[in-house]
Amino acid sequence: MKQEIKLPEIADNVVSGFLARILVKVGDVIEKDQSIIEIETDKAATDIPAPFGGKIVDIKVHAGDEIRVGQTILIVEGVKDVKVPEQNATVRDGVPAFAGMTTLLPASPPQLLSSSAPHLSSAFVPASPSVRRFARDLGLDINRIKGTGPGGRISDDDVKAHAREVIQSPKSTQFAGYAEVPDFSKWGPVDYQPMSRIRTITAESTVNSWQTIPQVVQFEKADITELEKFRLMSKAVVEKAGGKLTMTAILLKLSAMALRQFPKFNASVDMKNKQIVFKNYINIGIAVDTEQGLLVPVVQDVDKKSLTELSVELNGIAGRARNRKLTSEEMQGGNFTISNLGGIGGTSFTPIVYPNQVAILGVSKSAIEPVYLDGEFVPRTLLPLSLSYDHRLIDGADGARFLVWMCKVLEQPFLTWL
Ligand code: CAO
């Protein structure tokens, strides 16, 4: 009696797979559960076992084929043990799998092979999971790689050859140029203005940051009711010294303390050398809004200066920024930045981390709000803060701890003296 062996279900919603190897040949006498073919999907390489034994009289598939569930693989004669249609399925990590199945993703969660897993398309690319992973690790699209193996199968060497092509292509070493914008005058009158140097630098630096730094923003409101009283009381002293005791000056002082307390925030990520650069000095950039655009001068050695000294220096650099009198040294070497938009308004915003820094503190406008304290609502002055940080180095819990610490000190500044 002749009997067909068909491709059984491999996993939920996987409708087909790539035939990597045929493990038997016509004339072989196979036993039930003997592996007959090796099939690969996006997530796993699987040996398909024979559901019954017998002599192989025909093989209906070829290496390199995409075969679908239910498609005939072999014809077997002299069939033994025909009542075993489930093909020795086992369950691994909650996922139905066959004996001999190799899950290629370490500690793969069950859903990887479940209904959320992508279906293999009819345009299935013949490449083993390890080759796919290799291409993915190099940032290459497997669909663009030409396979030189049987049936166009892609090997490691094909991936390497494609990588060499990409690296050597002029496009990868030369900037391809910005995209053309449409002719807006088709829809109404327009004026053209050349982009200033400051605008160009801001555009390039923010794009650099956006493309290279995975950013997360943490929000918090600090109760600065008591601090505001202190600020207003102490204003005159600072004014005598030629400064202005504003929230920015206070945050400068406080940020220096926070950077000492949380050194990760005073660091840079060096991906090229796979290292973190921890800095032992504390220089903080201050975003200054000028008529020409945004400038970010840097206050050096903030931790070594008093609040009065910082207020005077802040006044000086903000003035020089607005009068275009900053030196290039004053624009360099920042480890962290403060961007205070509270003098203008707004309840919150998400500042962008500067390249080569790992965090920036955004400050919005303080306002009196009702706060539930000791069983009643009382009016308190709250300062909204937003901390954007580089998730390559700083985890969510680090970000939350940093901002909570800052808020506590803003609420009770004397805590830092204890
Ligand atoms: N909430 C409420 N009021 C605030 C405040 C806040 N967060 N921050 C400042 N103010 C008040 C100040 O107390 C001051 O009030 P008075 O004139 O009544 O004293 C007023 O707003 C103006 O402050 P200032 O701008 O003179 O002083 P500052 O030291 O607080 O800020 C500077 C200096 C340079 C940070 C600010 O002038 C500036 O340029 N901010 C814009 C920053 C910016 O553009 N950021 C976006 C960059 S992109 O991320």
CSV table of C-alpha atoms and ligand atoms in Angstrom, one decimal:
chain,number,residue,atom,x,y,z
A,1,MET,CA,0.0,0.0,0.0
A,2,LYS,CA,1.3,3.5,-1.0
A,3,GLN,CA,0.8,6.4,1.4
A,4,GLU,CA,1.7,10.1,1.1
A,5,ILE,CA,3.6,12.0,3.8
A,6,LYS,CA,2.5,15.6,3.9
A,7,LEU,CA,3.9,18.6,5.6
A,8,PRO,CA,2.2,18.8,9.0
A,9,GLU,CA,1.4,22.1,10.9
A,10,ILE,CA,4.6,23.6,12.1
A,11,ALA,CA,3.2,26.2,14.5
A,12,ASP,CA,0.2,28.3,14.9
A,13,ASN,CA,-0.4,30.5,11.8
A,14,VAL,CA,2.8,29.4,10.0
A,15,VAL,CA,1.5,28.2,6.7
A,16,SER,CA,4.7,27.3,5.0
A,17,GLY,CA,8.5,26.9,5.4
A,18,PHE,CA,11.7,26.6,3.4
A,19,LEU,CA,13.0,23.1,2.7
A,20,ALA,CA,16.6,23.3,3.9
A,21,ARG,CA,17.6,19.7,3.5
A,22,ILE,CA,16.1,16.3,2.4
A,23,LEU,CA,17.4,13.7,4.8
A,24,VAL,CA,16.4,10.6,2.9
A,25,LYS,CA,16.4,9.3,-0.7
A,26,VAL,CA,14.3,7.2,-2.9
A,27,GLY,CA,14.7,3.5,-2.0
A,28,ASP,CA,15.4,4.2,1.7
A,29,VAL,CA,13.4,2.2,4.2
A,30,ILE,CA,12.4,4.6,6.9
A,31,GLU,CA,11.2,4.1,10.5
A,32,LYS,CA,8.3,5.9,12.1
A,33,ASP,CA,9.7,9.1,13.8
A,34,GLN,CA,12.8,9.2,11.6
A,35,SER,CA,13.6,12.7,10.4
A,36,ILE,CA,12.9,13.0,6.7
A,37,ILE,CA,13.4,16.7,6.0
A,38,GLU,CA,14.7,19.8,7.6
A,39,ILE,CA,12.4,22.8,7.3
A,40,GLU,CA,13.1,26.4,8.3
A,41,THR,CA,10.8,29.2,9.2
A,42,ASP,CA,11.7,32.7,10.2
A,43,LYS,CA,12.0,31.6,13.8
A,44,ALA,CA,13.1,28.0,13.9
A,45,ALA,CA,14.7,25.1,12.1
A,46,THR,CA,12.7,22.0,12.4
A,47,ASP,CA,13.3,18.3,11.6
A,48,ILE,CA,10.1,16.8,10.3
A,49,PRO,CA,9.7,13.2,11.5
A,50,ALA,CA,8.0,10.4,9.4
A,51,PRO,CA,4.5,9.7,10.8
A,52,PHE,CA,5.0,6.1,9.9
A,53,GLY,CA,7.6,3.8,8.4
A,54,GLY,CA,8.0,2.2,4.9
A,55,LYS,CA,10.0,2.3,1.7
A,56,ILE,CA,10.4,5.7,-0.1
A,57,VAL,CA,9.2,5.3,-3.7
A,58,ASP,CA,9.1,9.0,-4.6
A,59,ILE,CA,10.2,12.4,-3.3
A,60,LYS,CA,7.9,15.3,-4.4
A,61,VAL,CA,9.9,18.3,-3.2
A,62,HIS,CA,13.3,19.8,-3.7
A,63,ALA,CA,15.8,21.6,-1.5
A,64,GLY,CA,15.2,25.3,-1.7
A,65,ASP,CA,11.4,24.9,-2.2
A,66,GLU,CA,8.9,26.7,-0.2
A,67,ILE,CA,6.5,24.1,0.9
A,68,ARG,CA,3.1,24.6,2.4
A,69,VAL,CA,1.4,22.8,5.2
A,70,GLY,CA,-0.5,19.8,3.7
A,71,GLN,CA,1.7,19.6,0.7
A,72,THR,CA,3.0,16.1,-0.2
A,73,ILE,CA,6.6,15.5,0.6
A,74,LEU,CA,7.2,11.7,0.0
A,75,ILE,CA,5.4,8.6,-1.2
A,76,VAL,CA,6.0,5.6,1.0
A,77,GLU,CA,5.2,2.0,0.2
A,78,GLY,CA,4.7,-0.9,2.6
A,79,VAL,CA,3.4,1.5,5.1
A,80,LYS,CA,3.7,0.6,8.8
A,81,ASP,CA,2.0,2.3,11.8
A,82,VAL,CA,-0.3,4.4,9.7
A,83,LYS,CA,-2.5,5.4,12.6
A,84,VAL,CA,-0.1,8.1,13.9
A,85,PRO,CA,-1.1,11.3,12.1
A,86,GLU,CA,0.1,13.8,14.8
A,87,GLN,CA,3.7,13.2,13.9
A,88,ASN,CA,5.1,13.1,17.4
A,89,ALA,CA,4.4,16.7,18.2
A,90,THR,CA,5.8,18.0,21.4
A,91,VAL,CA,5.3,21.3,23.2
A,92,ARG,CA,8.2,23.6,23.9
A,93,ASP,CA,7.7,26.8,25.9
A,94,GLY,CA,4.0,26.5,25.4
A,95,VAL,CA,4.4,26.4,21.6
A,96,PRO,CA,3.5,23.2,19.7
A,97,ALA,CA,6.8,22.0,18.2
A,98,PHE,CA,8.2,18.8,16.7
A,99,ALA,CA,10.9,16.6,18.1
A,100,GLY,CA,14.1,17.9,16.7
A,101,MET,CA,12.9,21.4,16.4
A,102,THR,CA,15.6,24.0,17.2
A,103,THR,CA,14.3,27.2,18.5
A,104,LEU,CA,16.8,29.8,17.4
A,105,LEU,CA,15.9,32.7,19.5
A,106,PRO,CA,17.3,32.4,23.0
A,107,ALA,CA,14.5,32.3,25.7
A,108,SER,CA,12.0,33.0,23.0
A,109,PRO,CA,8.6,34.0,24.4
A,110,PRO,CA,5.7,31.8,23.3
A,111,GLN,CA,4.1,34.4,21.2
A,112,LEU,CA,7.0,34.3,18.7
A,113,LEU,CA,5.5,31.3,17.1
A,114,SER,CA,1.9,32.1,17.8
A,115,SER,CA,-0.8,34.1,16.0
A,116,SER,CA,1.2,37.3,16.3
A,117,ALA,CA,4.1,35.8,14.4
A,118,PRO,CA,4.4,37.1,10.8
A,119,HIS,CA,3.3,34.7,8.1
A,120,LEU,CA,5.8,33.5,5.7
A,121,SER,CA,5.1,35.2,2.4
A,122,SER,CA,4.8,33.5,-0.9
A,123,ALA,CA,7.9,35.4,-1.9
A,124,PHE,CA,9.8,33.5,0.8
A,125,VAL,CA,13.5,34.3,0.8
A,126,PRO,CA,15.6,31.0,1.1
A,127,ALA,CA,18.0,31.7,3.9
A,128,SER,CA,18.5,29.9,7.2
A,129,PRO,CA,17.6,31.7,10.5
A,130,SER,CA,21.3,32.0,11.3
A,131,VAL,CA,22.0,33.7,8.0
A,132,ARG,CA,18.9,35.9,8.5
A,133,ARG,CA,20.2,36.9,11.9
A,134,PHE,CA,23.6,37.6,10.5
A,135,ALA,CA,22.2,39.9,7.9
A,136,ARG,CA,19.9,41.6,10.5
A,137,ASP,CA,22.9,42.1,12.8
A,138,LEU,CA,24.7,43.9,10.0
A,139,GLY,CA,21.6,46.0,9.3
A,140,LEU,CA,21.1,44.4,5.9
A,141,ASP,CA,17.7,43.6,4.4
A,142,ILE,CA,17.6,39.9,3.6
A,143,ASN,CA,15.2,40.6,0.7
A,144,ARG,CA,17.9,42.5,-1.1
A,145,ILE,CA,20.6,39.8,-0.9
A,146,LYS,CA,21.2,37.6,-3.9
A,147,GLY,CA,21.6,33.9,-3.0
A,148,THR,CA,24.1,31.8,-4.9
A,149,GLY,CA,23.1,28.4,-3.4
A,150,PRO,CA,20.6,25.9,-4.8
A,151,GLY,CA,17.2,27.5,-5.4
A,152,GLY,CA,18.8,30.9,-4.7
A,153,ARG,CA,19.6,30.0,-1.1
A,154,ILE,CA,21.5,32.7,0.7
A,155,SER,CA,24.6,31.8,2.6
A,156,ASP,CA,26.9,33.7,5.0
A,157,ASP,CA,29.2,34.4,2.1
A,158,ASP,CA,26.4,35.9,0.1
A,159,VAL,CA,25.6,38.2,3.1
A,160,LYS,CA,29.3,39.2,3.4
A,161,ALA,CA,29.5,39.9,-0.4
A,162,HIS,CA,26.4,42.1,-0.2
A,163,ALA,CA,27.8,43.9,2.9
A,164,ARG,CA,31.0,44.6,0.9
A,165,GLU,CA,28.9,45.9,-2.0
A,166,VAL,CA,27.0,48.3,0.3
A,167,ILE,CA,30.1,49.6,2.0
A,168,GLN,CA,31.9,50.2,-1.3
A,169,SER,CA,28.9,51.8,-3.0
A,170,PRO,CA,29.4,55.6,-3.3
A,171,LYS,CA,26.0,56.2,-1.7
A,172,SER,CA,27.1,54.7,1.6
A,173,THR,CA,30.2,56.9,2.0
A,174,GLN,CA,28.7,60.1,0.5
A,175,PHE,CA,25.7,61.9,1.8
A,176,ALA,CA,23.0,61.4,-0.7
A,177,GLY,CA,21.7,65.0,-0.2
A,178,TYR,CA,18.4,66.3,1.2
A,179,ALA,CA,15.2,65.7,-0.5
A,180,GLU,CA,13.7,68.4,-2.8
A,181,VAL,CA,10.8,70.3,-1.3
A,182,PRO,CA,7.8,71.0,-3.5
A,183,ASP,CA,7.3,74.3,-5.2
A,184,PHE,CA,5.0,75.9,-2.6
A,185,SER,CA,4.4,78.9,-4.7
A,186,LYS,CA,1.9,76.7,-6.7
A,187,TRP,CA,-0.5,77.2,-3.7
A,188,GLY,CA,0.2,80.8,-2.7
A,189,PRO,CA,2.8,83.5,-2.4
A,190,VAL,CA,6.1,82.6,-0.6
A,191,ASP,CA,9.3,84.3,0.5
A,192,TYR,CA,12.7,82.6,0.5
A,193,GLN,CA,15.3,83.3,3.3
A,194,PRO,CA,18.7,81.6,3.5
A,195,MET,CA,19.1,79.5,6.6
A,196,SER,CA,21.4,81.2,9.2
A,197,ARG,CA,24.5,79.5,10.5
A,198,ILE,CA,22.8,79.0,14.0
A,199,ARG,CA,19.7,77.6,12.4
A,200,THR,CA,21.8,75.2,10.3
A,201,ILE,CA,23.8,74.0,13.3
A,202,THR,CA,20.6,73.6,15.4
A,203,ALA,CA,19.0,71.6,12.6
A,204,GLU,CA,22.0,69.3,12.1
A,205,SER,CA,22.6,68.8,15.8
A,206,THR,CA,18.9,67.9,16.6
A,207,VAL,CA,18.8,65.5,13.6
A,208,ASN,CA,22.0,63.9,14.9
A,209,SER,CA,20.5,63.5,18.3
A,210,TRP,CA,17.1,62.3,17.1
A,211,GLN,CA,18.7,59.6,14.9
A,212,THR,CA,21.4,58.4,17.3
A,213,ILE,CA,19.9,58.7,20.8
A,214,PRO,CA,16.9,56.6,21.9
A,215,GLN,CA,15.2,59.1,24.2
A,216,VAL,CA,12.8,58.7,27.0
A,217,VAL,CA,11.2,61.6,28.9
A,218,GLN,CA,10.3,61.5,32.6
A,219,PHE,CA,7.9,64.1,34.0
A,220,GLU,CA,7.5,65.4,37.6
A,221,LYS,CA,6.2,68.5,39.4
A,222,ALA,CA,8.2,69.9,42.3
A,223,ASP,CA,6.5,71.8,45.1
A,224,ILE,CA,8.7,75.0,45.2
A,225,THR,CA,6.4,77.0,47.6
A,226,GLU,CA,9.1,77.3,50.3
A,227,LEU,CA,11.9,77.7,47.8
A,228,GLU,CA,10.1,80.6,46.1
A,229,LYS,CA,9.9,82.4,49.5
A,230,PHE,CA,13.7,81.9,49.9
A,231,ARG,CA,14.3,83.1,46.3
A,232,LEU,CA,12.3,86.3,46.7
A,233,MET,CA,13.9,87.0,50.1
A,234,SER,CA,17.5,86.5,48.8
A,235,LYS,CA,17.0,88.3,45.5
A,236,ALA,CA,18.5,91.6,46.7
A,237,VAL,CA,21.7,90.0,47.9
A,238,VAL,CA,22.3,88.4,44.5
A,239,GLU,CA,21.4,91.6,42.7
A,240,LYS,CA,24.0,93.5,44.7
A,241,ALA,CA,26.6,91.1,43.3
A,242,GLY,CA,25.4,91.8,39.8
A,243,GLY,CA,23.3,88.7,39.3
A,244,LYS,CA,19.6,87.7,39.2
A,245,LEU,CA,18.4,84.9,41.4
A,246,THR,CA,16.1,83.0,39.0
A,247,MET,CA,14.9,79.5,38.9
A,248,THR,CA,17.5,78.7,36.2
A,249,ALA,CA,20.3,79.7,38.6
A,250,ILE,CA,18.9,77.6,41.4
A,251,LEU,CA,18.5,74.6,39.0
A,252,LEU,CA,22.1,75.0,37.9
A,253,LYS,CA,23.2,74.6,41.4
A,254,LEU,CA,20.9,71.8,42.1
A,255,SER,CA,21.7,69.9,38.9
A,256,ALA,CA,25.4,70.0,39.8
A,257,MET,CA,24.5,68.3,43.1
A,258,ALA,CA,22.3,65.7,41.2
A,259,LEU,CA,25.1,65.0,38.7
A,260,ARG,CA,27.4,64.2,41.6
A,261,GLN,CA,24.8,62.0,43.2
A,262,PHE,CA,24.0,60.2,39.9
A,263,PRO,CA,27.3,60.0,38.0
A,264,LYS,CA,25.7,58.2,35.0
A,265,PHE,CA,24.0,61.5,34.1
A,266,ASN,CA,27.4,63.2,33.9
A,267,ALA,CA,28.7,60.7,31.4
A,268,SER,CA,28.8,60.1,27.6
A,269,VAL,CA,28.2,57.0,25.6
A,270,ASP,CA,31.1,55.9,23.3
A,271,MET,CA,29.6,53.3,21.1
A,272,LYS,CA,32.6,53.0,18.9
A,273,ASN,CA,34.8,51.8,21.7
A,274,LYS,CA,31.9,50.3,23.6
A,275,GLN,CA,32.6,52.3,26.7
A,276,ILE,CA,31.0,54.9,29.0
A,277,VAL,CA,33.0,58.0,29.7
A,278,PHE,CA,32.3,59.2,33.3
A,279,LYS,CA,33.4,62.8,33.8
A,280,ASN,CA,34.9,64.1,37.0
A,281,TYR,CA,34.1,67.8,36.2
A,282,ILE,CA,30.6,69.3,36.1
A,283,ASN,CA,29.9,71.6,33.2
A,284,ILE,CA,26.3,72.5,32.4
A,285,GLY,CA,24.9,74.0,29.2
A,286,ILE,CA,22.1,76.5,29.4
A,287,ALA,CA,19.7,76.8,26.5
A,288,VAL,CA,19.3,80.6,25.7
A,289,ASP,CA,16.7,82.0,23.4
A,290,THR,CA,18.2,84.7,21.3
A,291,GLU,CA,16.9,86.7,18.3
A,292,GLN,CA,19.2,84.7,16.1
A,293,GLY,CA,18.0,81.4,17.5
A,294,LEU,CA,18.9,78.9,20.2
A,295,LEU,CA,22.4,79.1,21.7
A,296,VAL,CA,23.7,76.8,24.4
A,297,PRO,CA,26.6,78.3,26.3
A,298,VAL,CA,28.2,76.2,29.0
A,299,VAL,CA,28.8,77.1,32.7
A,300,GLN,CA,32.1,75.5,33.7
A,301,ASP,CA,32.7,73.8,37.1
A,302,VAL,CA,29.2,74.5,38.3
A,303,ASP,CA,29.8,72.4,41.5
A,304,LYS,CA,32.6,74.6,42.6
A,305,LYS,CA,30.6,77.9,42.5
A,306,SER,CA,28.1,79.5,44.9
A,307,LEU,CA,24.5,80.3,44.0
A,308,THR,CA,25.5,84.0,43.8
A,309,GLU,CA,28.4,83.3,41.5
A,310,LEU,CA,26.3,81.1,39.3
A,311,SER,CA,23.5,83.8,39.1
A,312,VAL,CA,26.1,86.4,38.1
A,313,GLU,CA,27.7,84.0,35.5
A,314,LEU,CA,24.3,83.0,34.1
A,315,ASN,CA,23.4,86.7,33.6
A,316,GLY,CA,26.7,87.2,31.9
A,317,ILE,CA,26.6,84.3,29.4
A,318,ALA,CA,22.9,84.8,28.6
A,319,GLY,CA,23.6,88.5,27.8
A,320,ARG,CA,26.7,87.6,25.7
A,321,ALA,CA,24.6,85.0,23.9
A,322,ARG,CA,22.0,87.6,23.0
A,323,ASN,CA,24.7,90.1,21.9
A,324,ARG,CA,26.5,87.5,19.9
A,325,LYS,CA,29.6,87.9,22.1
A,326,LEU,CA,30.2,84.3,23.2
A,327,THR,CA,33.6,82.8,22.6
A,328,SER,CA,33.8,79.4,21.0
A,329,GLU,CA,35.2,78.0,24.4
A,330,GLU,CA,32.1,79.1,26.1
A,331,MET,CA,30.0,77.0,23.8
A,332,GLN,CA,31.9,73.7,24.4
A,333,GLY,CA,32.3,70.9,26.9
A,334,GLY,CA,28.8,70.6,28.4
A,335,ASN,CA,27.9,67.4,30.2
A,336,PHE,CA,24.2,68.1,30.8
A,337,THR,CA,21.8,70.8,29.7
A,338,ILE,CA,19.0,72.9,31.3
A,339,SER,CA,16.3,74.3,29.0
A,340,ASN,CA,14.0,76.6,31.0
A,341,LEU,CA,11.0,77.7,28.9
A,342,GLY,CA,9.1,78.7,32.1
A,343,GLY,CA,9.7,82.4,31.6
A,344,ILE,CA,7.7,82.1,28.4
A,345,GLY,CA,5.0,79.6,29.4
A,346,GLY,CA,3.8,76.1,28.9
A,347,THR,CA,2.9,73.2,31.1
A,348,SER,CA,5.4,70.6,29.8
A,349,PHE,CA,7.6,69.8,26.8
A,350,THR,CA,10.1,67.1,25.8
A,351,PRO,CA,13.6,68.6,25.2
A,352,ILE,CA,16.1,66.8,23.0
A,353,VAL,CA,19.2,65.4,24.5
A,354,TYR,CA,22.3,67.1,23.1
A,355,PRO,CA,24.8,64.8,21.2
A,356,ASN,CA,27.5,63.5,23.5
A,357,GLN,CA,25.4,64.1,26.6
A,358,VAL,CA,22.9,61.7,28.1
A,359,ALA,CA,20.3,64.0,29.6
A,360,ILE,CA,18.6,67.3,29.5
A,361,LEU,CA,16.3,69.0,32.0
A,362,GLY,CA,13.3,70.8,30.6
A,363,VAL,CA,11.6,73.4,32.9
A,364,SER,CA,8.1,74.7,32.3
A,365,LYS,CA,6.2,77.6,34.0
A,366,SER,CA,5.6,77.3,37.7
A,367,ALA,CA,2.0,77.8,38.8
A,368,ILE,CA,-0.1,77.8,41.9
A,369,GLU,CA,-2.2,74.6,42.1
A,370,PRO,CA,-4.4,73.0,44.7
A,371,VAL,CA,-2.5,70.2,46.4
A,372,TYR,CA,-4.1,67.7,48.9
A,373,LEU,CA,-2.1,68.0,52.1
A,374,ASP,CA,-3.0,66.8,55.6
A,375,GLY,CA,-6.7,66.3,54.7
A,376,GLU,CA,-7.3,69.5,52.7
A,377,PHE,CA,-6.5,71.2,49.4
A,378,VAL,CA,-4.0,74.0,49.9
A,379,PRO,CA,-2.5,76.3,47.2
A,380,ARG,CA,1.1,75.4,46.4
A,381,THR,CA,3.5,76.6,43.8
A,382,LEU,CA,4.4,73.7,41.5
A,383,LEU,CA,7.3,73.6,39.0
A,384,PRO,CA,6.8,71.2,36.1
A,385,LEU,CA,10.0,69.4,35.1
A,386,SER,CA,10.8,67.0,32.3
A,387,LEU,CA,13.9,65.0,32.1
A,388,SER,CA,14.8,63.6,28.6
A,389,TYR,CA,17.5,60.9,28.8
A,390,ASP,CA,19.5,58.5,26.6
A,391,HIS,CA,18.1,55.1,27.2
A,392,ARG,CA,21.3,53.4,25.9
A,393,LEU,CA,22.9,54.3,29.3
A,394,ILE,CA,20.0,55.4,31.5
A,395,ASP,CA,17.2,53.1,32.5
A,396,GLY,CA,13.7,54.2,33.4
A,397,ALA,CA,14.3,53.6,37.1
A,398,ASP,CA,17.5,55.8,36.9
A,399,GLY,CA,15.6,58.6,35.2
A,400,ALA,CA,12.7,58.4,37.8
A,401,ARG,CA,15.2,58.4,40.8
A,402,PHE,CA,17.1,61.4,39.4
A,403,LEU,CA,14.0,63.5,38.9
A,404,VAL,CA,12.4,62.4,42.2
A,405,TRP,CA,15.6,63.3,44.0
A,406,MET,CA,15.6,66.8,42.3
A,407,CYS,CA,12.0,67.4,43.3
A,408,LYS,CA,12.7,66.4,46.9
A,409,VAL,CA,15.6,68.8,47.1
A,410,LEU,CA,13.6,71.6,45.5
A,411,GLU,CA,10.8,71.0,48.0
A,412,GLN,CA,13.2,70.9,51.0
A,413,PRO,CA,16.6,72.4,49.9
A,414,PHE,CA,18.0,72.1,53.5
A,415,LEU,CA,17.9,68.3,53.0
A,416,THR,CA,21.2,68.6,51.1
A,417,TRP,CA,22.9,70.0,54.1
A,418,LEU,CA,22.1,67.0,56.3
B,1,CAO,N1,8.4,79.4,35.9
B,1,CAO,C1,7.9,80.6,36.2
B,1,CAO,N2,8.6,81.7,36.0
B,1,CAO,C2,9.9,81.6,35.5
B,1,CAO,C3,10.4,80.4,35.2
B,1,CAO,C4,9.7,79.2,35.5
B,1,CAO,N3,10.1,78.0,35.2
B,1,CAO,N4,11.7,80.6,34.8
B,1,CAO,C5,11.9,81.9,34.8
B,1,CAO,N5,10.8,82.5,35.2
B,1,CAO,C6,10.6,83.9,35.3
B,1,CAO,C7,11.8,84.6,36.0
B,1,CAO,O1,11.7,84.5,37.4
B,1,CAO,C8,11.6,86.0,35.5
B,1,CAO,O2,10.6,86.7,36.2
B,1,CAO,P1,10.9,88.2,36.7
B,1,CAO,O3,11.3,89.0,35.5
B,1,CAO,O4,9.5,88.5,37.3
B,1,CAO,O5,11.9,88.1,37.7
B,1,CAO,C9,11.1,85.8,34.1
B,1,CAO,O6,10.6,84.5,34.0
B,1,CAO,C10,12.2,85.8,33.0
B,1,CAO,O7,13.3,85.0,33.4
B,1,CAO,P2,14.7,85.1,32.7
B,1,CAO,O8,14.5,84.5,31.3
B,1,CAO,O9,15.1,86.5,32.7
B,1,CAO,O10,15.7,84.4,33.6
B,1,CAO,P3,16.1,82.9,33.8
B,1,CAO,O11,17.4,82.9,34.5
B,1,CAO,O12,15.0,82.1,34.5
B,1,CAO,O13,16.3,82.2,32.4
B,1,CAO,C11,17.3,81.8,30.3
B,1,CAO,C12,17.5,82.5,31.6
B,1,CAO,C13,18.6,82.1,29.5
B,1,CAO,C14,17.3,80.3,30.5
B,1,CAO,C15,16.1,82.2,29.6
B,1,CAO,O14,16.1,83.6,29.4
B,1,CAO,C16,15.9,81.6,28.2
B,1,CAO,O15,16.5,82.0,27.2
B,1,CAO,N6,15.0,80.6,28.1
B,1,CAO,C17,14.7,80.0,26.9
B,1,CAO,C18,15.4,78.6,26.8
B,1,CAO,C19,15.0,78.0,25.5
B,1,CAO,O16,14.8,78.5,24.5
B,1,CAO,N7,14.8,76.6,25.6
B,1,CAO,C20,14.4,75.8,24.5
B,1,CAO,C21,15.6,75.2,23.9
B,1,CAO,S1,15.1,73.8,22.9
B,1,CAO,O17,15.1,72.7,24.0
